[in-house]
Amino acid sequence: MTNDEFTSRAHQLVDWMGKYLRNVEQYPVKSTSKPGEIFSSLPAMPPLEGEDFDDIFRDFKEIIMPGITHWQSPDFFAYFPANSSPPSILAEMLTATLGAQCMIWETSPAAAELEERVMNWLRDSMGLPREFEGVIQDTASTAGLAAMLTAREKISGDKINEEGFSGQPVYRVYASTQTHSSIEKDVKIAGFGRRNLVKINVDEKDFSLDPVKLEKAVKEDIEKGYVPCCVIATVGTTGTVAIDPLKEIGEICSKYNIWLHVDAALAGTALLLPEYSWMIEGKEYIDSFVFNPHKWMFTNFDCSAYFVRDAGRLIRTFEILPEYLKTRTRGEVNDYRDWGIPLGRRFRALKLWFVIRSYGLEGLREKIRDHISYASWLAGQVNKHPEFELLAPVSLNTVCFRFRPKGKNEDELNVINEKLNHLLNDTGSIYLTHTKINGKYSLRMVTSQTNVKLDNVKKAWSLITTMKDDL
Ligand SMILES: *Cc1c(COP(=O)(O)O)cnc(C)c1O
């Protein structure tokens, strides 16, 4: 492709992108593609000769687009959002064009220094402790792993990196039963062993970790000869957005010398609102903290903001220094390859910078407050309706509820609600997913897509209350 052709194709694609975003509501939100359908419509062998771009782009539209679920549709209420926004998309275009591999300061000083600056912006705007330093990771899963590895090296006096686990005591990791599945994965990868992840029961009403049960488990473990290493507290669990009580948990961690990692993947964004600073009361106890701008802060996946109290500890856990990576600036600048697992790094700070500058803190806050108000509106409707009920307290942007017609037992209600969920998604008008709460099948709506408006939520509620009659 010549440079002239590249430029004209780029214009063509940008036109398509603008149109797509303008009309995104007209696509079925959830792809209706059947398993194997797209795979079998792709040729078994790659082309020998280069193909015309028109053909490639036509196939993108005809073969690929039907298999896309439209996460940027304002009618997307499923999972947690993976939001983008126009400034973020534009920055991603520049990042792709520069194609810089930003593993160390020398391989693009601007990437390293912009990352340092925007992470400080976020830290200060969210009310995180001033001594924290931040680094962008790909995902919260990776950040959780980085936290566990660092905690592991701290408690073993950097022995496990050197010698492995042999001769070590058995270390324990604690998290609530509502913790994200990535924590279990991280525990496996970090070498603790899944059996050493201790799941602590939650409060019956709000599903937050019960600190009394945590302390009891820690004490019992110590008596048995285990060594408590790390607690993962969640600010905004994936099921119901429960907020674990950080202060009480932090006091326990401090008393028993345990690393405290806070997983605020979704809910962290709400810390931009001063009225939610209570969520990190006890922040003086936090060792590491992660939230995902790629969820609720309008920044394209992937972009996970990881903050640590002791950056030196993090670096000591990960750094290795082969000859070819030795530079004259080492020690003077941040070489972020030492702050995480991969060597190679994308220039992710650019999109974050574009987003924060383009909306401004007040613009971001306004959107987040709107999203929270839509969830309260929906909760109000559920409460008012004689045949629906909330299954968890509504926290921030997520509403867990079910259809509860009279005279049905729990098993029947589960079947009915699962069926309702599928019927709703099959319309293509909205997309929502479910969770199980104490064995009850719960519909779950997250009102936080970048462009969602109250009208979208109203339309969804009206569809839900109409479709229940089709069951
Ligand atoms: C989404 C989520 C994760 C995982 O996020 P990734 O960035 O996809 O790894 C972890 N914890 C919580 C609480 C989440 O909501």
mmCIF file of N, CA and C and ligand atoms in Angstrom, residues 80 138-142 180 182 234-238 263-266 292 294-295 301 304, ligand 1:
data_model
loop_
_atom_site.group_PDB
_atom_site.id
_atom_site.type_symbol
_atom_site.label_atom_id
_atom_site.label_comp_id
_atom_site.label_asym_id
_atom_site.label_seq_id
_atom_site.Cartn_x
_atom_site.Cartn_y
_atom_site.Cartn_z
ATOM 1 N N PHE A 80 -19.684 -5.557 32.743
ATOM 2 C CA PHE A 80 -19.351 -4.174 33.012
ATOM 3 C C PHE A 80 -18.993 -3.595 31.662
ATOM 4 N N ASP A 138 -2.054 -3.725 31.427
ATOM 5 C CA ASP A 138 -3.064 -4.049 30.419
ATOM 6 C C ASP A 138 -4.435 -4.274 31.055
ATOM 7 N N THR A 139 -4.471 -5.038 32.136
ATOM 8 C CA THR A 139 -5.763 -5.368 32.747
ATOM 9 C C THR A 139 -5.651 -5.411 34.277
ATOM 10 N N ALA A 140 -6.797 -5.435 34.926
ATOM 11 C CA ALA A 140 -6.827 -5.592 36.383
ATOM 12 C C ALA A 140 -6.356 -6.991 36.781
ATOM 13 N N SER A 141 -6.532 -7.955 35.888
ATOM 14 C CA SER A 141 -6.038 -9.310 36.177
ATOM 15 C C SER A 141 -4.525 -9.281 36.338
ATOM 16 N N THR A 142 -3.859 -8.593 35.426
ATOM 17 C CA THR A 142 -2.400 -8.493 35.482
ATOM 18 C C THR A 142 -1.961 -7.679 36.701
ATOM 19 N N HIS A 180 -13.542 -11.179 42.234
ATOM 20 C CA HIS A 180 -13.478 -11.490 40.796
ATOM 21 C C HIS A 180 -12.642 -12.749 40.538
ATOM 22 N N SER A 182 -10.511 -13.393 38.455
ATOM 23 C CA SER A 182 -9.101 -13.191 38.094
ATOM 24 C C SER A 182 -8.191 -13.378 39.308
ATOM 25 N N THR A 234 -12.218 -5.748 47.588
ATOM 26 C CA THR A 234 -12.838 -5.280 46.351
ATOM 27 C C THR A 234 -13.694 -4.058 46.627
ATOM 28 N N VAL A 235 -13.442 -3.022 45.866
ATOM 29 C CA VAL A 235 -14.322 -1.853 45.892
ATOM 30 C C VAL A 235 -15.158 -1.947 44.623
ATOM 31 N N GLY A 236 -16.350 -2.513 44.769
ATOM 32 C CA GLY A 236 -17.219 -2.723 43.614
ATOM 33 C C GLY A 236 -17.061 -4.125 43.046
ATOM 34 N N THR A 237 -17.688 -5.102 43.719
ATOM 35 C CA THR A 237 -17.582 -6.484 43.232
ATOM 36 C C THR A 237 -18.317 -6.633 41.900
ATOM 37 N N THR A 238 -17.947 -7.684 41.181
ATOM 38 C CA THR A 238 -18.462 -7.846 39.830
ATOM 39 C C THR A 238 -19.942 -8.251 39.828
ATOM 40 N N ASP A 263 -8.924 -4.034 44.667
ATOM 41 C CA ASP A 263 -9.407 -4.200 43.300
ATOM 42 C C ASP A 263 -10.659 -3.335 43.133
ATOM 43 N N ALA A 264 -10.479 -2.205 42.450
ATOM 44 C CA ALA A 264 -11.605 -1.287 42.214
ATOM 45 C C ALA A 264 -11.818 -1.150 40.710
ATOM 46 N N ALA A 265 -11.707 -2.281 40.016
ATOM 47 C CA ALA A 265 -11.663 -2.272 38.547
ATOM 48 C C ALA A 265 -12.758 -1.390 37.942
ATOM 49 N N LEU A 266 -13.979 -1.612 38.358
ATOM 50 C CA LEU A 266 -15.066 -0.779 37.830
ATOM 51 C C LEU A 266 -15.252 0.492 38.664
ATOM 52 N N ASN A 292 -9.864 0.370 36.354
ATOM 53 C CA ASN A 292 -9.789 0.277 34.895
ATOM 54 C C ASN A 292 -10.433 1.473 34.202
ATOM 55 N N HIS A 294 -10.493 1.586 31.315
ATOM 56 C CA HIS A 294 -11.123 0.923 30.166
ATOM 57 C C HIS A 294 -12.503 0.350 30.478
ATOM 58 N N LYS A 295 -12.952 0.528 31.709
ATOM 59 C CA LYS A 295 -14.327 0.137 31.987
ATOM 60 C C LYS A 295 -15.227 1.366 31.975
ATOM 61 N N PHE A 301 -10.252 -0.134 25.774
ATOM 62 C CA PHE A 301 -9.518 -1.292 26.237
ATOM 63 C C PHE A 301 -8.238 -1.381 25.391
ATOM 64 N N SER A 304 -5.418 -0.139 32.315
ATOM 65 C CA SER A 304 -5.693 -0.430 33.712
ATOM 66 C C SER A 304 -4.703 0.371 34.550
HETATM 67 C C1 LIG B 1 -13.626 -6.523 35.390
HETATM 68 C C2 LIG B 1 -13.028 -6.831 36.706
HETATM 69 C C3 LIG B 1 -11.779 -7.430 36.803
HETATM 70 C C4 LIG B 1 -11.009 -7.903 35.608
HETATM 71 O O1 LIG B 1 -10.660 -6.860 34.798
HETATM 72 P P1 LIG B 1 -9.660 -7.072 33.574
HETATM 73 O O2 LIG B 1 -9.092 -5.706 33.383
HETATM 74 O O3 LIG B 1 -10.477 -7.532 32.434
HETATM 75 O O4 LIG B 1 -8.649 -8.061 33.978
HETATM 76 C C5 LIG B 1 -11.243 -7.627 38.064
HETATM 77 N N1 LIG B 1 -11.908 -7.246 39.158
HETATM 78 C C6 LIG B 1 -13.114 -6.673 39.113
HETATM 79 C C7 LIG B 1 -13.804 -6.267 40.379
HETATM 80 C C8 LIG B 1 -13.722 -6.453 37.875
HETATM 81 O O5 LIG B 1 -14.923 -5.881 37.837
#
